[in-house]
Amino acid sequence: MVYKFRVILDAEDDVFRDIAILEDDTLEDLHNAIFNSFGFDGMEVASFYTCDETWNQEDEISLFDTGDIPGEQKVMSDYQLSDILDKQNTKIIYVYDFINMWTFLVELAAVEDQVVGNLYPETIFSHGEMPDEAMEKNFESDNADDYNDEFEDGLDEDDLDMFEGDDSFEDYGFEENWN
């Protein structure tokens, strides 16, 4: 079967590509198809992120194993498209170049029979021109003020000067730990 994706750049203007790719190709193959169809050189790091129906980012699937233990982290080449995406799970986020943060919403639009003679992956439709720069991302939490309230301890700078000038911890019963 052939998966047909609409890959939409997160930008002010409409910029998207429709890509057809075989269902047993890997996420790495899709990564290659995306950066080629948008005109990138492919020299930057990228990741896919699973997401829910409303595009809330979940698990990262990176291009390279960046874990502490080699082989512990699964990478794009470990996943066939059909492992993650199907008619019920149609959305995934793609980020290319973590300095510029080119962000794409990738949605499975159709699953069709393979056309004999077609080479896959292929860009089947292209709309819009790539902007010179990626949109600036704002990673602030919607509830950033709640975070500070949750961890407020009631102490201020005046409370922290109780140890000023005093190097003796004998009054606190810890002298046996300092010998």
PDB file of C-alpha atoms in Angstrom:
ATOM      1  CA  MET A   1       0.000   0.000   0.000  1.00  0.00           C
ATOM      2  CA  VAL A   2       0.974   3.629  -0.497  1.00  0.00           C
ATOM      3  CA  TYR A   3       0.643   6.241   2.232  1.00  0.00           C
ATOM      4  CA  LYS A   4      -0.144   9.745   1.002  1.00  0.00           C
ATOM      5  CA  PHE A   5       0.849  12.479   3.397  1.00  0.00           C
ATOM      6  CA  ARG A   6       0.159  16.193   3.483  1.00  0.00           C
ATOM      7  CA  VAL A   7       3.179  17.865   5.077  1.00  0.00           C
ATOM      8  CA  ILE A   8       2.364  21.414   6.215  1.00  0.00           C
ATOM      9  CA  LEU A   9       5.040  23.907   7.254  1.00  0.00           C
ATOM     10  CA  ASP A  10       4.159  25.812  10.417  1.00  0.00           C
ATOM     11  CA  ALA A  11       4.360  29.272   8.820  1.00  0.00           C
ATOM     12  CA  GLU A  12       2.331  32.428   8.201  1.00  0.00           C
ATOM     13  CA  ASP A  13       1.682  31.532   4.549  1.00  0.00           C
ATOM     14  CA  ASP A  14       0.367  28.234   3.252  1.00  0.00           C
ATOM     15  CA  VAL A  15       3.322  26.017   2.387  1.00  0.00           C
ATOM     16  CA  PHE A  16       2.766  22.291   2.017  1.00  0.00           C
ATOM     17  CA  ARG A  17       3.771  19.229   0.044  1.00  0.00           C
ATOM     18  CA  ASP A  18       1.886  16.036  -0.669  1.00  0.00           C
ATOM     19  CA  ILE A  19       4.155  13.004  -0.527  1.00  0.00           C
ATOM     20  CA  ALA A  20       3.407   9.413  -1.558  1.00  0.00           C
ATOM     21  CA  ILE A  21       5.538   6.749   0.107  1.00  0.00           C
ATOM     22  CA  LEU A  22       5.268   2.997   0.654  1.00  0.00           C
ATOM     23  CA  GLU A  23       3.738   1.888   3.957  1.00  0.00           C
ATOM     24  CA  ASP A  24       6.710  -0.368   4.725  1.00  0.00           C
ATOM     25  CA  ASP A  25       9.224   2.454   4.251  1.00  0.00           C
ATOM     26  CA  THR A  26      10.714   3.826   7.471  1.00  0.00           C
ATOM     27  CA  LEU A  27      10.364   7.139   9.233  1.00  0.00           C
ATOM     28  CA  GLU A  28      13.900   7.832   7.999  1.00  0.00           C
ATOM     29  CA  ASP A  29      12.647   7.424   4.410  1.00  0.00           C
ATOM     30  CA  LEU A  30       9.836   9.885   5.165  1.00  0.00           C
ATOM     31  CA  HIS A  31      12.372  12.271   6.723  1.00  0.00           C
ATOM     32  CA  ASN A  32      14.430  12.115   3.504  1.00  0.00           C
ATOM     33  CA  ALA A  33      11.341  12.695   1.362  1.00  0.00           C
ATOM     34  CA  ILE A  34      10.289  15.707   3.450  1.00  0.00           C
ATOM     35  CA  PHE A  35      13.619  17.526   3.481  1.00  0.00           C
ATOM     36  CA  ASN A  36      14.067  16.885  -0.241  1.00  0.00           C
ATOM     37  CA  SER A  37      10.577  18.111  -1.132  1.00  0.00           C
ATOM     38  CA  PHE A  38      11.070  21.346   0.827  1.00  0.00           C
ATOM     39  CA  GLY A  39      14.560  21.987  -0.568  1.00  0.00           C
ATOM     40  CA  PHE A  40      16.685  21.402   2.531  1.00  0.00           C
ATOM     41  CA  ASP A  41      20.155  19.911   2.184  1.00  0.00           C
ATOM     42  CA  GLY A  42      19.569  17.170   4.767  1.00  0.00           C
ATOM     43  CA  MET A  43      22.622  18.124   6.823  1.00  0.00           C
ATOM     44  CA  GLU A  44      20.677  19.013   9.980  1.00  0.00           C
ATOM     45  CA  VAL A  45      19.346  16.860  12.789  1.00  0.00           C
ATOM     46  CA  ALA A  46      15.631  16.103  12.809  1.00  0.00           C
ATOM     47  CA  SER A  47      13.026  14.280  14.868  1.00  0.00           C
ATOM     48  CA  PHE A  48       9.478  13.059  14.555  1.00  0.00           C
ATOM     49  CA  TYR A  49       7.097  13.359  17.478  1.00  0.00           C
ATOM     50  CA  THR A  50       4.038  11.242  17.954  1.00  0.00           C
ATOM     51  CA  CYS A  51       1.017  13.313  18.853  1.00  0.00           C
ATOM     52  CA  ASP A  52      -2.647  13.082  19.638  1.00  0.00           C
ATOM     53  CA  GLU A  53      -5.568  14.170  17.467  1.00  0.00           C
ATOM     54  CA  THR A  54      -5.120  17.832  18.456  1.00  0.00           C
ATOM     55  CA  TRP A  55      -1.377  17.880  17.640  1.00  0.00           C
ATOM     56  CA  ASN A  56      -0.202  17.707  21.260  1.00  0.00           C
ATOM     57  CA  GLN A  57       3.368  16.464  21.121  1.00  0.00           C
ATOM     58  CA  GLU A  58       4.149  13.139  22.788  1.00  0.00           C
ATOM     59  CA  ASP A  59       7.148  10.817  22.202  1.00  0.00           C
ATOM     60  CA  GLU A  60      10.255  11.786  20.243  1.00  0.00           C
ATOM     61  CA  ILE A  61      11.709   9.541  17.544  1.00  0.00           C
ATOM     62  CA  SER A  62      15.068  10.987  16.564  1.00  0.00           C
ATOM     63  CA  LEU A  63      17.256  10.502  13.530  1.00  0.00           C
ATOM     64  CA  PHE A  64      20.189   9.290  15.645  1.00  0.00           C
ATOM     65  CA  ASP A  65      20.486   7.418  18.929  1.00  0.00           C
ATOM     66  CA  THR A  66      21.274  10.118  21.485  1.00  0.00           C
ATOM     67  CA  GLY A  67      20.696   7.966  24.555  1.00  0.00           C
ATOM     68  CA  ASP A  68      23.235   7.207  27.254  1.00  0.00           C
ATOM     69  CA  ILE A  69      23.248   3.501  26.368  1.00  0.00           C
ATOM     70  CA  PRO A  70      23.818   2.794  22.646  1.00  0.00           C
ATOM     71  CA  GLY A  71      20.908   0.926  21.088  1.00  0.00           C
ATOM     72  CA  GLU A  72      18.500   1.674  23.925  1.00  0.00           C
ATOM     73  CA  GLN A  73      16.729   4.506  22.114  1.00  0.00           C
ATOM     74  CA  LYS A  74      14.724   3.661  18.987  1.00  0.00           C
ATOM     75  CA  VAL A  75      15.431   5.851  15.972  1.00  0.00           C
ATOM     76  CA  MET A  76      13.652   6.657  12.699  1.00  0.00           C
ATOM     77  CA  SER A  77      15.189   3.721  10.850  1.00  0.00           C
ATOM     78  CA  ASP A  78      13.671   1.324  13.441  1.00  0.00           C
ATOM     79  CA  TYR A  79      10.070   2.248  12.577  1.00  0.00           C
ATOM     80  CA  GLN A  80       8.148   1.368   9.470  1.00  0.00           C
ATOM     81  CA  LEU A  81       5.455   3.931   8.716  1.00  0.00           C
ATOM     82  CA  SER A  82       2.783   1.289   9.285  1.00  0.00           C
ATOM     83  CA  ASP A  83       4.158   0.729  12.834  1.00  0.00           C
ATOM     84  CA  ILE A  84       3.011   4.183  13.920  1.00  0.00           C
ATOM     85  CA  LEU A  85       0.531   5.517  11.391  1.00  0.00           C
ATOM     86  CA  ASP A  86      -2.728   4.072  10.116  1.00  0.00           C
ATOM     87  CA  LYS A  87      -6.299   5.175   9.391  1.00  0.00           C
ATOM     88  CA  GLN A  88      -6.923   5.838  13.110  1.00  0.00           C
ATOM     89  CA  ASN A  89      -3.527   7.389  13.970  1.00  0.00           C
ATOM     90  CA  THR A  90      -2.917   9.870  11.190  1.00  0.00           C
ATOM     91  CA  LYS A  91      -0.828  12.667  12.708  1.00  0.00           C
ATOM     92  CA  ILE A  92       2.831  13.130  13.501  1.00  0.00           C
ATOM     93  CA  ILE A  93       5.018  16.216  13.986  1.00  0.00           C
ATOM     94  CA  TYR A  94       8.346  16.646  12.204  1.00  0.00           C
ATOM     95  CA  VAL A  95      11.054  19.093  13.310  1.00  0.00           C
ATOM     96  CA  TYR A  96      14.035  19.751  11.064  1.00  0.00           C
ATOM     97  CA  ASP A  97      17.117  21.708  12.191  1.00  0.00           C
ATOM     98  CA  PHE A  98      16.889  22.305  15.925  1.00  0.00           C
ATOM     99  CA  ILE A  99      18.561  25.695  15.650  1.00  0.00           C
ATOM    100  CA  ASN A 100      15.990  27.108  13.213  1.00  0.00           C
ATOM    101  CA  MET A 101      13.162  24.787  14.355  1.00  0.00           C
ATOM    102  CA  TRP A 102      11.467  24.191  11.013  1.00  0.00           C
ATOM    103  CA  THR A 103       8.275  22.527  12.223  1.00  0.00           C
ATOM    104  CA  PHE A 104       5.886  20.511  10.070  1.00  0.00           C
ATOM    105  CA  LEU A 105       2.504  18.961  10.712  1.00  0.00           C
ATOM    106  CA  VAL A 106       2.430  15.635   8.884  1.00  0.00           C
ATOM    107  CA  GLU A 107      -0.928  13.991   8.306  1.00  0.00           C
ATOM    108  CA  LEU A 108      -1.756  10.720   6.626  1.00  0.00           C
ATOM    109  CA  ALA A 109      -4.404  11.741   4.087  1.00  0.00           C
ATOM    110  CA  ALA A 110      -4.949   8.478   2.198  1.00  0.00           C
ATOM    111  CA  VAL A 111      -3.929   4.843   1.983  1.00  0.00           C
ATOM    112  CA  GLU A 112      -4.103   3.614  -1.616  1.00  0.00           C
ATOM    113  CA  ASP A 113      -2.930   0.800  -3.830  1.00  0.00           C
ATOM    114  CA  GLN A 114       0.547   1.133  -5.268  1.00  0.00           C
ATOM    115  CA  VAL A 115       0.624   2.322  -8.890  1.00  0.00           C
ATOM    116  CA  VAL A 116       2.808   0.036 -10.983  1.00  0.00           C
ATOM    117  CA  GLY A 117       5.670   1.972 -12.528  1.00  0.00           C
ATOM    118  CA  ASN A 118       5.671   4.823  -9.979  1.00  0.00           C
ATOM    119  CA  LEU A 119       8.822   5.383  -7.970  1.00  0.00           C
ATOM    120  CA  TYR A 120       8.318   6.012  -4.270  1.00  0.00           C
ATOM    121  CA  PRO A 121       8.706   8.179  -2.352  1.00  0.00           C
ATOM    122  CA  GLU A 122       7.552  10.982  -4.598  1.00  0.00           C
ATOM    123  CA  THR A 123       6.311  14.518  -4.145  1.00  0.00           C
ATOM    124  CA  ILE A 124       2.938  14.506  -5.862  1.00  0.00           C
ATOM    125  CA  PHE A 125       1.897  18.099  -5.150  1.00  0.00           C
ATOM    126  CA  SER A 126       3.694  21.252  -4.040  1.00  0.00           C
ATOM    127  CA  HIS A 127       2.125  24.492  -2.835  1.00  0.00           C
ATOM    128  CA  GLY A 128       3.808  27.654  -1.578  1.00  0.00           C
ATOM    129  CA  GLU A 129       7.350  28.943  -1.325  1.00  0.00           C
ATOM    130  CA  MET A 130       9.615  28.312   1.630  1.00  0.00           C
ATOM    131  CA  PRO A 131      10.158  31.445   3.730  1.00  0.00           C
ATOM    132  CA  ASP A 132      13.713  32.613   4.357  1.00  0.00           C
ATOM    133  CA  GLU A 133      13.399  31.900   8.074  1.00  0.00           C
ATOM    134  CA  ALA A 134      11.393  29.549  10.244  1.00  0.00           C
ATOM    135  CA  MET A 135       8.659  30.999  12.427  1.00  0.00           C
ATOM    136  CA  GLU A 136       9.856  31.977  15.863  1.00  0.00           C
ATOM    137  CA  LYS A 137       8.633  29.473  18.430  1.00  0.00           C
ATOM    138  CA  ASN A 138       7.339  30.416  21.847  1.00  0.00           C
ATOM    139  CA  PHE A 139       7.742  27.550  24.310  1.00  0.00           C
ATOM    140  CA  GLU A 140       6.135  29.229  27.311  1.00  0.00           C
ATOM    141  CA  SER A 141       3.661  27.178  29.192  1.00  0.00           C
ATOM    142  CA  ASP A 142       0.069  28.361  29.204  1.00  0.00           C
ATOM    143  CA  ASN A 143       0.191  28.137  32.986  1.00  0.00           C
ATOM    144  CA  ALA A 144       3.690  29.532  33.660  1.00  0.00           C
ATOM    145  CA  ASP A 145       2.371  31.697  36.518  1.00  0.00           C
ATOM    146  CA  ASP A 146       0.799  28.646  38.168  1.00  0.00           C
ATOM    147  CA  TYR A 147       4.216  26.958  38.173  1.00  0.00           C
ATOM    148  CA  ASN A 148       5.730  29.684  40.358  1.00  0.00           C
ATOM    149  CA  ASP A 149       2.747  29.636  42.708  1.00  0.00           C
ATOM    150  CA  GLU A 150       2.941  25.863  43.109  1.00  0.00           C
ATOM    151  CA  PHE A 151       6.553  25.931  44.285  1.00  0.00           C
ATOM    152  CA  GLU A 152       6.451  29.157  46.297  1.00  0.00           C
ATOM    153  CA  ASP A 153       8.126  28.455  49.634  1.00  0.00           C
ATOM    154  CA  GLY A 154       7.500  31.796  51.304  1.00  0.00           C
ATOM    155  CA  LEU A 155      11.226  32.518  51.737  1.00  0.00           C
ATOM    156  CA  ASP A 156      12.941  35.653  50.526  1.00  0.00           C
ATOM    157  CA  GLU A 157      16.554  36.929  50.547  1.00  0.00           C
ATOM    158  CA  ASP A 158      16.307  38.080  54.196  1.00  0.00           C
ATOM    159  CA  ASP A 159      15.472  34.538  55.278  1.00  0.00           C
ATOM    160  CA  LEU A 160      18.657  33.169  53.732  1.00  0.00           C
ATOM    161  CA  ASP A 161      21.096  35.371  55.690  1.00  0.00           C
ATOM    162  CA  MET A 162      20.673  33.375  58.943  1.00  0.00           C
ATOM    163  CA  PHE A 163      23.934  31.499  58.141  1.00  0.00           C
ATOM    164  CA  GLU A 164      25.892  34.583  57.115  1.00  0.00           C
ATOM    165  CA  GLY A 165      29.281  34.758  58.810  1.00  0.00           C
ATOM    166  CA  ASP A 166      28.728  31.566  60.791  1.00  0.00           C
ATOM    167  CA  ASP A 167      30.904  28.646  59.707  1.00  0.00           C
ATOM    168  CA  SER A 168      30.021  26.589  62.755  1.00  0.00           C
ATOM    169  CA  PHE A 169      27.440  23.889  62.382  1.00  0.00           C
ATOM    170  CA  GLU A 170      27.942  22.523  65.901  1.00  0.00           C
ATOM    171  CA  ASP A 171      24.644  23.962  67.028  1.00  0.00           C
ATOM    172  CA  TYR A 172      22.878  21.779  64.510  1.00  0.00           C
ATOM    173  CA  GLY A 173      24.340  18.436  65.645  1.00  0.00           C
ATOM    174  CA  PHE A 174      26.268  17.704  62.469  1.00  0.00           C
ATOM    175  CA  GLU A 175      29.817  18.113  63.790  1.00  0.00           C
ATOM    176  CA  GLU A 176      30.523  14.372  63.575  1.00  0.00           C
ATOM    177  CA  ASN A 177      30.036  14.525  59.799  1.00  0.00           C
ATOM    178  CA  TRP A 178      32.738  17.191  59.370  1.00  0.00           C
ATOM    179  CA  ASN A 179      35.707  15.458  60.986  1.00  0.00           C
TER     180      ASN A 179
END
